[in-house]
Coordinates of C-alpha atoms in Angstrom, one line a residue:
X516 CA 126.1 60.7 101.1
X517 CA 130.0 61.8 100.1
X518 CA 129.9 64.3 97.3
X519 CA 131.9 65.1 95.0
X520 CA 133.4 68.6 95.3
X521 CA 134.2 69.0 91.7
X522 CA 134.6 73.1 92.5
X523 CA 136.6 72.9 95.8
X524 CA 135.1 75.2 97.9
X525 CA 137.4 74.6 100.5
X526 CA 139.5 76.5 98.5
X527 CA 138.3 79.8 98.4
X528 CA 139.3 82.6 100.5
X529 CA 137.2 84.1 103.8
X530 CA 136.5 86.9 101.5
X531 CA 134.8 85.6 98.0
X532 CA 135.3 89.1 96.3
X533 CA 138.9 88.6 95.8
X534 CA 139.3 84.7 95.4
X535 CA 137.0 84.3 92.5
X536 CA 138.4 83.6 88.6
X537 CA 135.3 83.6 85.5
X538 CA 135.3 83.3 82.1
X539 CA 134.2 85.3 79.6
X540 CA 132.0 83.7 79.8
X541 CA 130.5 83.7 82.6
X542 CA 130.3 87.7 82.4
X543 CA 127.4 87.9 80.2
X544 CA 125.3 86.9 83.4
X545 CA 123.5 90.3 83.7
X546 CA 124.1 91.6 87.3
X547 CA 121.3 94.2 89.1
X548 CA 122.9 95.6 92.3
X549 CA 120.3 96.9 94.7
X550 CA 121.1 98.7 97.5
X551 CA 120.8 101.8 99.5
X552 CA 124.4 102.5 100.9
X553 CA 124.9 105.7 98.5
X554 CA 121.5 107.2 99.9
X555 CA 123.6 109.0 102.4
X556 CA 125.4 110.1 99.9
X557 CA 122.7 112.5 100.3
X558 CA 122.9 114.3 103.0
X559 CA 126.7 115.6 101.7
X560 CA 125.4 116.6 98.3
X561 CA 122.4 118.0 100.0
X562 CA 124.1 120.9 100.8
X563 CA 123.5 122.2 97.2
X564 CA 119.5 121.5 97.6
X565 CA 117.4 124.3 97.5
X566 CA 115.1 124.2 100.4
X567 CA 111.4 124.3 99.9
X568 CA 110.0 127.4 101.0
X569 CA 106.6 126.1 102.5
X570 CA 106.8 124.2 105.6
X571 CA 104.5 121.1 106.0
X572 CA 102.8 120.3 109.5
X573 CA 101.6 117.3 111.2
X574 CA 101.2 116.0 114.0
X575 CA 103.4 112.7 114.1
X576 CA 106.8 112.2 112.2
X577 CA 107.2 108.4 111.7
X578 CA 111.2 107.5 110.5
X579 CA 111.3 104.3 108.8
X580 CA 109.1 102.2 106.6
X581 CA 110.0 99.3 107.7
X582 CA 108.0 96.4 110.1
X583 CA 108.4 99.0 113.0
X584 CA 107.2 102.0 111.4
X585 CA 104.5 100.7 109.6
X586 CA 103.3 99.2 112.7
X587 CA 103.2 102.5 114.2
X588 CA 101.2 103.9 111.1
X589 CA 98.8 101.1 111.4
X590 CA 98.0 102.1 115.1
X591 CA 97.9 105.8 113.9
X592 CA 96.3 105.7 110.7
X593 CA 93.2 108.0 112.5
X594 CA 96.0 110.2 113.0
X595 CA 97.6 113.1 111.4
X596 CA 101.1 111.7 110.4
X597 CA 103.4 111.4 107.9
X598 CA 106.0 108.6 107.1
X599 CA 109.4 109.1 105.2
X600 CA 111.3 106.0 104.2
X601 CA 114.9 106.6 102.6
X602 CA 114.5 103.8 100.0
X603 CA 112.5 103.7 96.8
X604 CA 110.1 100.8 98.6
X605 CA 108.8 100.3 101.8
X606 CA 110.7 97.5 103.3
X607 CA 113.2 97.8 105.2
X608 CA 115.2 94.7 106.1
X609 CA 111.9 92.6 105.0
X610 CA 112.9 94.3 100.9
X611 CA 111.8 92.1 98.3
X612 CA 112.0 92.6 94.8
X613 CA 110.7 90.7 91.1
X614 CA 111.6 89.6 87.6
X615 CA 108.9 90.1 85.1
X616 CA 105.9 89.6 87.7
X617 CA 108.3 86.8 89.8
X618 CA 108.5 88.5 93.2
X619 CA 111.4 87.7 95.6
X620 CA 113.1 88.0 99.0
X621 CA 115.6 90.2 99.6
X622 CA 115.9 90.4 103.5
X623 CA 113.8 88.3 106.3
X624 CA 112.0 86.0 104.4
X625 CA 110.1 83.4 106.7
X626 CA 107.8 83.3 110.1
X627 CA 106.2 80.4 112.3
X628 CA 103.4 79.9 114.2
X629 CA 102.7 81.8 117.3
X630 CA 102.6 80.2 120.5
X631 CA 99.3 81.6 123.3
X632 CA 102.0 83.5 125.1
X633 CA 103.1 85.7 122.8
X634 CA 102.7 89.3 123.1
X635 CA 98.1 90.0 122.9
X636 CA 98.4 93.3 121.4
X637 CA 101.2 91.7 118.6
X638 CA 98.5 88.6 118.0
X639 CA 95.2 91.2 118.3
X640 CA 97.0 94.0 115.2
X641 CA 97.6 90.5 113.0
X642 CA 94.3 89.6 114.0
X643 CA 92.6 92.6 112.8
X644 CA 94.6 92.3 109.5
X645 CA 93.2 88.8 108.7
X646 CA 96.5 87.4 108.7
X647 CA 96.5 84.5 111.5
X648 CA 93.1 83.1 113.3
X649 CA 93.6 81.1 116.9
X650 CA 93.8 77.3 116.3
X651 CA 91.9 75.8 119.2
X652 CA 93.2 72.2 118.8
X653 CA 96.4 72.9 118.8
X654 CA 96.4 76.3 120.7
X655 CA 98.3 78.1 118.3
X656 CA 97.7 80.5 116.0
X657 CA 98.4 79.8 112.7
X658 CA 98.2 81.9 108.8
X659 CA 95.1 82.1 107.0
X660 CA 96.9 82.2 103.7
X661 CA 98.0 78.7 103.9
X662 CA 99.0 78.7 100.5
X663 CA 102.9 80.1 101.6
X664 CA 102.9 76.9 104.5
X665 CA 106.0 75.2 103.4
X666 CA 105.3 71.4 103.9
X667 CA 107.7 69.9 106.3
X668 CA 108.8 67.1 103.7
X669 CA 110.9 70.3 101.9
X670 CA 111.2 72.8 105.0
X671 CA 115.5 72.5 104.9
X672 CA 118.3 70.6 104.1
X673 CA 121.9 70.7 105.4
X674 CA 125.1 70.4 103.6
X675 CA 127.8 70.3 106.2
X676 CA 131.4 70.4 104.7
X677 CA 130.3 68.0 101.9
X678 CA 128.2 65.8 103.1
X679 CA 124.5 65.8 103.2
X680 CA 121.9 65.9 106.8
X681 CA 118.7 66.5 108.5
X682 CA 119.9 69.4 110.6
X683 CA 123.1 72.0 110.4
X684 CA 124.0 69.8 113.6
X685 CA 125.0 66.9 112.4
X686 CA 125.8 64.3 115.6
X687 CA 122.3 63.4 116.7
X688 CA 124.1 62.7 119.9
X689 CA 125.5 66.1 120.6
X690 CA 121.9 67.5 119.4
X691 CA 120.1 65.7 122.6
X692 CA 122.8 67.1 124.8
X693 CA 121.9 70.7 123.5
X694 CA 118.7 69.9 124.1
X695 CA 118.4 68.2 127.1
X696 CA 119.9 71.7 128.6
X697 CA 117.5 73.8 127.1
X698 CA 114.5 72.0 127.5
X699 CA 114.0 73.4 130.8
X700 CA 113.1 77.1 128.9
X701 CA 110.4 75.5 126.8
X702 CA 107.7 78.2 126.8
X703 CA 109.3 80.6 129.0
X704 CA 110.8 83.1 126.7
X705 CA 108.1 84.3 124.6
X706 CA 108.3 86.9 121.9
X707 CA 108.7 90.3 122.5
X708 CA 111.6 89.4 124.8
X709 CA 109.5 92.2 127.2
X710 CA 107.1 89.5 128.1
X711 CA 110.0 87.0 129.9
X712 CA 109.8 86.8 133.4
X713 CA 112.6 88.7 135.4
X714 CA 113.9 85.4 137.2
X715 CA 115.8 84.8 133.5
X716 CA 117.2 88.0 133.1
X717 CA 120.3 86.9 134.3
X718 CA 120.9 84.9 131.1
X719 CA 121.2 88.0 129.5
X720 CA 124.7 89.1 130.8
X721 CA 126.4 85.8 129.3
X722 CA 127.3 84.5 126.2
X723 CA 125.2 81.6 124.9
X724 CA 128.8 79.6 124.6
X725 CA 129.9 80.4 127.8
X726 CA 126.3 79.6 129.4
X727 CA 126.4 76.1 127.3
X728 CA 129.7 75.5 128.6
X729 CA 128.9 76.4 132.4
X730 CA 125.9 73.7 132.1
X731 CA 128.6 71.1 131.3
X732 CA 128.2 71.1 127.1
X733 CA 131.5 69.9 125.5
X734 CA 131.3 71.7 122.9
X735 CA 133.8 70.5 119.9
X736 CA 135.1 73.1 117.6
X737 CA 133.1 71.8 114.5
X738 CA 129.9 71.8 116.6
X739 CA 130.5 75.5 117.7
X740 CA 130.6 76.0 114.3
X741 CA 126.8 74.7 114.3
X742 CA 125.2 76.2 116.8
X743 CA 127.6 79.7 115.9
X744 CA 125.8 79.2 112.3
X745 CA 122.0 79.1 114.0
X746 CA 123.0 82.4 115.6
X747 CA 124.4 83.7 112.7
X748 CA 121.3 83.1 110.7
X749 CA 118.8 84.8 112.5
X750 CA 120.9 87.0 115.0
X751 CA 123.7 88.6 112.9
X752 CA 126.6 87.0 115.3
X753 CA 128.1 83.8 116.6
X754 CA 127.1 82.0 119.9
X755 CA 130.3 84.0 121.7
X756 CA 129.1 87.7 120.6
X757 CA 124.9 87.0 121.6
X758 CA 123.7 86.2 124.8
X759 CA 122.4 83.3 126.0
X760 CA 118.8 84.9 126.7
X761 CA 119.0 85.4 122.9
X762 CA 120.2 81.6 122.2
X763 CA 118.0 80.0 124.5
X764 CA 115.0 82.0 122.7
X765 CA 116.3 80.6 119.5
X766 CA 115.8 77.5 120.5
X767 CA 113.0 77.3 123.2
X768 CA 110.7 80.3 121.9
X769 CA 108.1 78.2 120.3
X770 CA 106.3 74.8 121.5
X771 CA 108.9 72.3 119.3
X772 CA 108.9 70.0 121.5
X773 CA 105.3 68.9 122.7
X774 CA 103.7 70.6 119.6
X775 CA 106.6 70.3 116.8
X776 CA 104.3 68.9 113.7
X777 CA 102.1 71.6 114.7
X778 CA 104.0 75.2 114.4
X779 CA 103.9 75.9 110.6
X780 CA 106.7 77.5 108.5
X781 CA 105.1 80.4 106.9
X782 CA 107.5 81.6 103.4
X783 CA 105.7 83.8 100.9
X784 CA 107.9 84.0 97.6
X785 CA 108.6 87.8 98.7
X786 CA 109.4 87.1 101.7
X787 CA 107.9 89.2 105.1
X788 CA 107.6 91.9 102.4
X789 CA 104.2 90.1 102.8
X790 CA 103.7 91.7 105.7
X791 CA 104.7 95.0 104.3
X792 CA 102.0 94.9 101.6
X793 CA 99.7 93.4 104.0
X794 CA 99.9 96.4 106.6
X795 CA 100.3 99.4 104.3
X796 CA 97.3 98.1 102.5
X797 CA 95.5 98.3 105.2
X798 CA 96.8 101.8 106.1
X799 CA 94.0 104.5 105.1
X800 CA 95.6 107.5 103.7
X801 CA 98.3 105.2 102.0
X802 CA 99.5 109.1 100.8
X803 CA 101.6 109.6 104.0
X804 CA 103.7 107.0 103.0
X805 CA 106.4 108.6 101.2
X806 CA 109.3 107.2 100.0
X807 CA 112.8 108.2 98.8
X808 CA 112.5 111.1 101.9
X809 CA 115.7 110.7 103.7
X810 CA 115.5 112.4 107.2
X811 CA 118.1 114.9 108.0
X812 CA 117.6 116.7 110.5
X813 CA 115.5 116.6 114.1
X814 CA 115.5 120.1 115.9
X815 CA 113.3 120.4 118.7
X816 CA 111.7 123.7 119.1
X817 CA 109.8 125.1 121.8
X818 CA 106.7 122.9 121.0
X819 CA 107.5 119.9 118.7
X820 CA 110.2 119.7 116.3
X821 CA 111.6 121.3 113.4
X822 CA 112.8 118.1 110.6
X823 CA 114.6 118.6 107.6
X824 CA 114.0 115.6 104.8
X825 CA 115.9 115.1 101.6
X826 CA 113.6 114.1 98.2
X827 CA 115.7 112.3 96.7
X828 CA 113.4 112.1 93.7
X829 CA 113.6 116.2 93.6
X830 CA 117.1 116.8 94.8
X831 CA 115.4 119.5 97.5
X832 CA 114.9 120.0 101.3
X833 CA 111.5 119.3 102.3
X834 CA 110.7 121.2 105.7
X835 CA 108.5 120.1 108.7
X836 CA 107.5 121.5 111.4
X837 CA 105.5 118.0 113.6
X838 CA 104.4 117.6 117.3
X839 CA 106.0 114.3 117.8
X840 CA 108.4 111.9 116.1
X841 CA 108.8 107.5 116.3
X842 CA 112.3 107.3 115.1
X843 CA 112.0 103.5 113.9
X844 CA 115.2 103.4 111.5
X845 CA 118.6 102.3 112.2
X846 CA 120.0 104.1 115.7
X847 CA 123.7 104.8 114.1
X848 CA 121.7 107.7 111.7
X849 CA 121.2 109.4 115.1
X850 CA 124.6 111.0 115.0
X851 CA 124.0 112.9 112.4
X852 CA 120.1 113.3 112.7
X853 CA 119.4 113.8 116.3
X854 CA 122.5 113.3 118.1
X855 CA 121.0 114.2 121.7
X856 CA 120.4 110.5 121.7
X857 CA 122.9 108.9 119.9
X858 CA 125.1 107.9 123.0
X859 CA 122.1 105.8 124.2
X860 CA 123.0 103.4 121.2
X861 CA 126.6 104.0 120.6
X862 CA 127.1 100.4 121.7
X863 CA 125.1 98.7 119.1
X864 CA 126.7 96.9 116.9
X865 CA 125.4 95.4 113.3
X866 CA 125.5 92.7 111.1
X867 CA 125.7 93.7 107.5
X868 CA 123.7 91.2 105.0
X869 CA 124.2 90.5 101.4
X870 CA 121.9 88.6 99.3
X871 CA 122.4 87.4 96.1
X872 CA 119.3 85.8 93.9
X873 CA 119.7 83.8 90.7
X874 CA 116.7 83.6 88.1
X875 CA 116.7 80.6 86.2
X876 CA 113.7 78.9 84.0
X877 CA 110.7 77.5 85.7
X878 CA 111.5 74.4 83.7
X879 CA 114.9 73.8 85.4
X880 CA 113.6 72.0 88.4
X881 CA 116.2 71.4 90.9
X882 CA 115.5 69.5 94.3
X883 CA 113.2 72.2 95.7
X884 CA 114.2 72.0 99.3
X885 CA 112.9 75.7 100.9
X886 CA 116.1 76.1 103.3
X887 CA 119.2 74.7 102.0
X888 CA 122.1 75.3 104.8
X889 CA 125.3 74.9 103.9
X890 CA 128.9 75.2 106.0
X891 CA 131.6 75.2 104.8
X892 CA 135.1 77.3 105.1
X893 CA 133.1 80.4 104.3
X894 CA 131.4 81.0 107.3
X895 CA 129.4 84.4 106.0
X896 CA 127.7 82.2 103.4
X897 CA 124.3 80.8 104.9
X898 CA 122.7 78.7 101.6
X899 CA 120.1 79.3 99.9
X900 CA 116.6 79.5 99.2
X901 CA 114.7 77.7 96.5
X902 CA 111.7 79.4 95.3
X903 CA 110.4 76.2 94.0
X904 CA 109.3 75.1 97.4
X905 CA 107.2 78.4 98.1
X906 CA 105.4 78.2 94.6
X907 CA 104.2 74.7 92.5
X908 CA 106.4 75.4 89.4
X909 CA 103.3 75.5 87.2
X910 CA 102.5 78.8 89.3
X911 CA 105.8 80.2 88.7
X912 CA 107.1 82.0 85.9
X913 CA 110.8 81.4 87.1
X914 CA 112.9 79.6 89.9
X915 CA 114.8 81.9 92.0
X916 CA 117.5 80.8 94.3
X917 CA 118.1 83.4 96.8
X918 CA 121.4 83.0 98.8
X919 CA 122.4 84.9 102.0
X920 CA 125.7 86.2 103.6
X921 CA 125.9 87.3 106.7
X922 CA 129.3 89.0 108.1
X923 CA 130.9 90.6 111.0
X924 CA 130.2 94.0 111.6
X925 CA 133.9 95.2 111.3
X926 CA 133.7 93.8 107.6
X927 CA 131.1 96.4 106.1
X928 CA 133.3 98.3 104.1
X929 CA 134.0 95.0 101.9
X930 CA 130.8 94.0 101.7
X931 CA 129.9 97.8 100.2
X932 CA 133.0 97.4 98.2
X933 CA 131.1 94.2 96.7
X934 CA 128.6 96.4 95.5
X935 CA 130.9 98.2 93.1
X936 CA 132.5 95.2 92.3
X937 CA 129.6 92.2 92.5
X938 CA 130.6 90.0 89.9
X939 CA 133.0 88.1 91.4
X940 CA 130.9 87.6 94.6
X941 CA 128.0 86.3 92.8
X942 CA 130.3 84.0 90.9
X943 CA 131.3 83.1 94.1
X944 CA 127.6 82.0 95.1
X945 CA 127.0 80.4 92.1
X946 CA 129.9 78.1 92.7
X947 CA 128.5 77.6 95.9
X948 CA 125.3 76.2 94.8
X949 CA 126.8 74.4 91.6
X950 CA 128.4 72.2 94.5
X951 CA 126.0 71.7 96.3
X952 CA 123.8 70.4 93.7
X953 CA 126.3 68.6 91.7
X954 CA 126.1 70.3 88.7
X955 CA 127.2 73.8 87.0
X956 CA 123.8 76.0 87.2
X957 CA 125.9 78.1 85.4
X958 CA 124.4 77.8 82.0
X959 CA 120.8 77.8 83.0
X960 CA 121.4 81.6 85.3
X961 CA 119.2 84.3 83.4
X962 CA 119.7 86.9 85.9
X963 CA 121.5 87.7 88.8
X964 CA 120.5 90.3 91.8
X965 CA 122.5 91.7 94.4
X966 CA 121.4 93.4 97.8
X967 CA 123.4 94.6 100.3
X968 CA 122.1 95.7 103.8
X969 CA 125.1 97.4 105.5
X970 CA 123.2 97.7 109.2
X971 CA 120.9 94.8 108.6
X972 CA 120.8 93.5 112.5
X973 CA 121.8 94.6 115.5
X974 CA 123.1 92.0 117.5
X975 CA 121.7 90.7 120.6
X976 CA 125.2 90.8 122.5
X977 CA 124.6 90.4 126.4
X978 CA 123.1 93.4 128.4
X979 CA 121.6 94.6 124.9
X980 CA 118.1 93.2 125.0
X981 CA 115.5 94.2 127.8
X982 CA 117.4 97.5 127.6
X983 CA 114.6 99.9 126.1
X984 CA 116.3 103.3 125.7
X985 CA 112.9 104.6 125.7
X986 CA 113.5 104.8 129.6
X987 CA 116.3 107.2 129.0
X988 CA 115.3 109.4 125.8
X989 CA 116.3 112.8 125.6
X990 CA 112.7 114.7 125.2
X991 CA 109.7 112.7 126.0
X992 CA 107.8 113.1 122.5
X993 CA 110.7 111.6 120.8
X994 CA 110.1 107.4 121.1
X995 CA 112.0 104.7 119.7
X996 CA 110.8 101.9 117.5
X997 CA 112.8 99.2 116.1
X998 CA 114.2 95.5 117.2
X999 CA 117.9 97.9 117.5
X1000 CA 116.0 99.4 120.4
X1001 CA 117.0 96.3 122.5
X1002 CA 115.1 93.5 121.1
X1003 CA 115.7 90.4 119.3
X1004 CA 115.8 90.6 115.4
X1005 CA 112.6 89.1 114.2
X1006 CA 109.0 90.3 113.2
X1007 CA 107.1 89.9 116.2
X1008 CA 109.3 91.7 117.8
X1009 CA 109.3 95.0 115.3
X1010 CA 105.3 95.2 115.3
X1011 CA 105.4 95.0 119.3
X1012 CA 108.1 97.8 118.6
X1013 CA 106.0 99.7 117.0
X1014 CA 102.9 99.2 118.6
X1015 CA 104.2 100.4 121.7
X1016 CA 106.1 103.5 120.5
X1017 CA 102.6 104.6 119.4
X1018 CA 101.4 104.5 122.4
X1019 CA 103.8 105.8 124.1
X1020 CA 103.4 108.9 121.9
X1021 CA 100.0 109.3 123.3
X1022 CA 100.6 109.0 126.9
X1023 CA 104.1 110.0 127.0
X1024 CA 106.1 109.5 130.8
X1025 CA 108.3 112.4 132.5
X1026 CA 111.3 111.8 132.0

């Protein structure tokens, strides 16, 4: 159905931080930004901090409390270790945050049924949490808490330059081309990406465009667009920057095909912070867990490692002396915090996120699809999720629309420049969804929230997965967690990360 696009879109520049015009309006939306950019602010003001004059000793250093590292601290809760996450929360790009007891995404924010060949010791650590059980009819394994299954009636919705469809591509035609292509992979690229057989590693040193194109796709401008915003949404770049191992798994990584009713969307309200609370729960001597600890420095010493650690709560140098270290945040830090290894990710490059979420009454019940894509001239903005499809509205406090961006990595600065300056980006995405609905939400907007994630992905460009710099690591009780340690950007793939970093600590190789 044509719509009526009473706020012209079209019209609005690439970057929504300088286009906008408001009222006065419209400024007495209250704005929370959330983000963690100024945390390195740190390490220059550090200088000032007194050091602590006792030294602390464990065994294992774990840096990063995101999927990865808690993993690891799961697998080594027996363990003498310690974990120091820079942000206030455990999180990392699976953050979530709430509104007077309304919790809410502010990162990765869904997962799906797992297929029989995914990774055992990924399915067995779920397992043991009590968060999926094996499905014998339909050999999958599916969530015990089937109260986040989003029921596929509302699963998504796509607004395509106007217009309303099933799918973000819109020619059904052009669709069973795509398809007919990748059909062929069904099944055979599993998640971790470790697990695919070597006869398709040759997928990984071409773009997914150019591989469509070699297998005789014509491929239209406005369906590049398409496909470019499937990438975009779970990979962080277009189908010219990732390869086509990583497209093909896009597609082709679970059953759709022979088992598509059966693979169930799995959306908490927070997100896969549902995983975080799930696995540090679970973690024994929750303690070790410490947030706001932004790591350094990494020395190695004669036996182990000297680390310096900033409390940022304190404004003072914590000291430790450990045995072994799982570096599991983002690999650009390693410049400054263990540079020995930086050049093995030097190459990485990342996608920086902003997401923007709206709190409006629980009473003001728009169409509650879960995903609502949208394309349009602003190719950053993804759409939008409704919260009213997670939770029945008489559960919920509040409906939250959470929207998400997605941009180039040479366009960070902006997007930390939007930080200082949000309003007129989240005027931006309120226009957005005002359009696509029809009507100004405008007046019903109680709050807004703004995260911004400046390394939130790194994308799977060709040669970049099955390239575990573990091989090549500087000292062989320094391991590397992480899905920017040559994997592709979703959870399974960050618990197998961290699973197997722990081991690796215990039975480390020569190098």
């Amino acid at each position: 159905m044509k719509r009526r696009d009473f706020l012209k879109i079209s019209s609005l520049a690439l970057f929504p931080w300088t286009a906008c015009t408001y009222s006065q309006q419209e400024n007495h939306i209250p704005i929370k930004v959330l983000s963690d950019h100024k945390i390195g602010h740190l390490v220059w003001k550090s200088i000032f901090f007194p050091k602590e004059r006792a030294v602390k000793k464990h065994d294992i250093l774990i840096v990063g409390g995101g999927i990865a590292g808690l993993s690891s601290a799961y697998q080594l809760q027996d363990k003498d270790f310690i974990l120091c996450e820079a942000s206030e929360n455990l999180g990392g790009t699976s953050s979530a945050y709430e509104y007077e007891g309304m919790p809410f995404a502010q990162g990765a924010h869904y997962d799906l049924s797992y297929p029989q060949n995914y990774g055992r010791e990924f399915l067995n650590m779920l397992s043991s949490l009590n968060l999926i059980n094996y499905n014998q009819k339909t050999e999958l394994w599916d969530f015990t808490d089937t109260q986040h299954l989003i029921h596929p009636s509302i699963e998504s919705r796509a607004f395509v330059k106007g217009e309303f469809y099933d799918d973000v591509i819109t020619d059904k035609e052009f669709g069973k081309k795509l398809h007919t292509i990748l059909d062929k992979y069904e099944n055979q690229v599993p998640s971790p990406t470790r697990l695919i057989n070597k006869k398709l590693h040759h997928l990984n040193e071409i773009s997914f465009l150019d591989f469509l194109r070699k297998e005789g796709l014509n491929i239209p401008a406005e369906f590049v667009n398409q496909i470019d915003y499937h990438m975009m949404d779970d990979y962080g770049g277009t189908a010219q920057q990732v390869s086509a191992l990583a497209g093909i798994h896009y597609y082709k990584c679970r059953p759709y095909s022979t088992k598509k009713d059966n693979v169930k969307l799995f959306s908490p309200p927070q997100g896969n912070h549902y995983f975080i609370e799930k696995i540090s729960k679970n973690i024994l001597h929750k303690e070790r867990l410490l947030c706001q600890r932004l790591v350094k420095k990494i020395t190695p010493l004669t036996k182990g490692f000297s680390v310096e650690v900033i409390n940022a709560q304190s404004q003072k140098i914590e000291q430790f002396e450990v045995n072994k270290v799982i570096y599991a945040g983002t690999k650009h830090a390693l410049k400054y915090v263990y540079p020995q290894d930086h050049h093995l990710f030097k190459n990485n490059e990342y996608a920086p996120w902003l997401v923007v979420n709206l709190v409006l009454p629980h009473q003001e019940q728009f169409p509650a699809y879960w995903q609502n894509e949208i394309l349009s001239n602003e190719k950053a903005f993804m759409g939008f999720v409704n919260s009213h499809s997670q939770l029945r509205p008489s559960d919920s406090p509040f409906q939250v629309l959470t929207s998400y961006y997605c941009f180039q990595p040479d366009e960070r600065k902006k997007v930390l420049e939007t930080l200082d300056n949000p309003r007129p980006f989240v005027e931006n995405t309120i226009e957005h969804i005002s359009n696509y609905y029809d009507e100004d939400i405008r007046p019903y907007i109680i709050q807004a929230f703004i995260k911004g994630i400046g390394h939130a992905m790194a994308i799977p460009k060709p040669y970049f997965l099955l390239n575990d710099q573990n091989q090549h690591r500087s000292h062989e009780n320094l391991v590397y967690a992480g899905v920017d340690n040559g994997r592709i950007p979703i959870f399974p793939e960050a618990v197998d990360s961290g699973i197997l970093a722990s081991n690796l600590i215990h039975s480390p190789v020569s190098i």
